[in-house]
Coordinates of C-alpha atoms in Angstrom, one line a residue:
M1 CA 0.0 0.0 0.0
K2 CA 1.4 3.4 -1.0
D3 CA 1.1 6.0 1.7
P4 CA -0.7 9.1 0.3
A5 CA 0.4 11.5 3.1
G6 CA 3.5 12.8 1.3
P7 CA 1.9 13.6 -2.0
I8 CA -1.1 15.2 -0.2
C9 CA 1.0 17.5 1.9
K10 CA 3.1 18.5 -1.1
A11 CA 0.0 19.2 -3.2
I12 CA -1.5 21.3 -0.4
E13 CA 1.7 23.3 -0.1
N14 CA 1.9 23.9 -3.8
R15 CA -1.7 24.9 -4.1
L16 CA -1.5 27.4 -1.2
R17 CA 1.8 28.9 -2.4
D18 CA 0.3 29.4 -5.9
D19 CA -3.1 30.7 -4.9
A20 CA -3.5 34.5 -5.5
A21 CA -6.1 34.9 -2.8
V22 CA -4.0 33.2 -0.1
K23 CA -1.0 35.4 -1.1
A24 CA -3.1 38.5 -1.0
S25 CA -4.5 37.6 2.5
M26 CA -1.0 37.3 3.8
G27 CA 0.3 40.6 2.4
G28 CA 1.6 39.3 -0.9
K29 CA 3.7 36.3 0.2
T30 CA 2.5 32.9 1.3
R31 CA 4.4 31.7 4.3
F32 CA 3.8 27.9 4.6
Y33 CA 5.9 25.9 7.1
D34 CA 6.3 22.2 7.5
R35 CA 8.5 23.0 10.5
V36 CA 8.0 26.5 11.9
P37 CA 11.3 28.4 12.2
P38 CA 12.0 30.5 15.3
E39 CA 12.3 33.7 13.2
R40 CA 8.8 33.2 11.6
V41 CA 6.8 36.1 10.2
F42 CA 3.1 36.5 10.9
P43 CA 0.7 35.6 9.5
Y44 CA 1.7 32.1 8.5
I45 CA 0.3 28.6 7.7
A46 CA 1.8 25.5 9.4
L47 CA 1.3 21.9 8.5
G48 CA -0.1 20.2 11.6
P49 CA -0.7 16.5 12.4
V50 CA -1.5 14.1 9.5
E51 CA -3.4 10.9 10.1
V52 CA -3.7 8.1 7.5
D53 CA -6.3 5.3 7.9
F54 CA -5.6 2.5 5.4
E55 CA -8.6 0.5 4.3
D56 CA -8.5 -3.2 5.1
E57 CA -6.8 -4.9 2.1
T58 CA -8.3 -8.2 3.0
D59 CA -11.6 -6.8 1.6
C60 CA -9.8 -6.1 -1.7
L61 CA -9.7 -2.4 -1.0
S62 CA -6.6 -0.4 -1.3
G63 CA -7.6 3.1 -0.5
A64 CA -6.9 5.4 2.4
E65 CA -8.6 8.2 4.4
T66 CA -6.1 11.0 5.2
V67 CA -6.9 13.8 7.6
V68 CA -4.6 16.8 7.5
Q69 CA -4.6 19.7 10.0
L70 CA -3.4 23.1 8.9
D71 CA -2.7 25.8 11.5
V72 CA -3.0 29.4 10.7
Y73 CA -1.4 32.0 13.0
S74 CA -1.8 35.8 13.2
R75 CA -0.7 38.5 15.6
E76 CA -3.3 41.0 14.6
V77 CA -5.4 42.2 17.5
K78 CA -8.6 42.0 15.5
S79 CA -9.8 38.7 14.1
D80 CA -10.1 40.1 10.5
E81 CA -6.6 38.8 9.3
I82 CA -6.9 35.3 10.7
R83 CA -10.4 34.9 9.2
A84 CA -9.2 36.3 5.9
V85 CA -6.2 33.9 5.7
A86 CA -8.2 30.9 6.9
G87 CA -11.0 31.7 4.5
A88 CA -8.6 32.0 1.5
V89 CA -7.1 28.6 2.5
V90 CA -10.5 27.0 2.7
E91 CA -11.5 28.3 -0.8
A92 CA -8.1 27.3 -2.3
L93 CA -8.6 23.7 -1.0
R94 CA -12.2 23.4 -2.3
A95 CA -10.9 22.4 -5.8
E96 CA -9.6 18.9 -6.0
L97 CA -5.8 18.4 -5.8
A98 CA -3.8 16.4 -8.3
L99 CA -1.7 13.9 -6.5
V100 CA 1.4 12.0 -7.7
G101 CA 0.7 8.2 -7.5
H102 CA -2.9 8.6 -6.0
D103 CA -6.4 9.4 -7.3
V104 CA -8.5 11.6 -5.1
I105 CA -12.0 10.0 -4.6
D106 CA -13.2 12.7 -2.2
Q107 CA -11.7 15.9 -0.7
A108 CA -13.4 18.2 1.8
V109 CA -12.5 20.9 4.3
S110 CA -14.4 19.4 7.2
A111 CA -13.8 21.9 9.9
A112 CA -12.5 25.4 10.8
R113 CA -11.9 26.4 14.4
Y114 CA -10.8 29.9 15.6
L115 CA -9.0 30.1 18.9
G116 CA -6.9 32.3 21.0
D117 CA -3.4 31.0 21.4
P118 CA -1.9 30.2 24.8
D119 CA 0.9 32.7 24.2
G120 CA -1.7 35.4 24.7
L121 CA -0.5 37.3 21.6
S122 CA -1.5 35.1 18.6
R123 CA -4.8 34.1 17.0
H124 CA -5.0 30.6 15.8
A125 CA -7.2 28.9 13.2
V126 CA -7.3 25.1 13.0
L127 CA -8.4 23.7 9.6
T128 CA -9.2 20.1 9.0
I129 CA -9.1 18.6 5.5
R130 CA -10.1 15.1 4.7
F131 CA -9.1 13.1 1.6
D132 CA -10.2 9.7 0.4
T133 CA -7.7 8.3 -2.1
E134 CA -6.7 5.2 -4.0
P135 CA -3.4 4.4 -5.5
S136 CA -3.1 5.2 -9.2

C-alpha cells in the first residue's frame, strides 16, 4: 500500500503557495511551514498533524482516508486577518488536488476552528481537510 500523506502534503503546499487569494490575504507572500522556524513572520500557515487510515486490504480495498490539519497564525489584535487567511485557504482547497501516485476520490475541508493562542498574543485557526484516495 502506498502512503498518500507525502503527495497530499506536497500538493497542499503547492496549491497554497500558488493561490493568489492566499498570497493577498498574507500581504503578498505565502508563508507555509512544515516546521515553523524560530524567526517566523506572521501571518503564516503551518502543517499540523496528519493521520492516514488505510482500508482493510483483506476486503480487496486499497484506498486510504487521510486527515490533514493546517494551523494558521496571526498576531493582529482584531480577528479580520486570521479569518481572511483561513477563508482563503479553505477556498483554495475546495478544488480537487492532483496527487502523484494517487487518485482523489473525495476531498473536503471538514472543519475550521478559531482560537486564542496560549501565548496570549496570537490568534490561531485550525483547519481540518479530509481526503479519500486510491493508488493510481
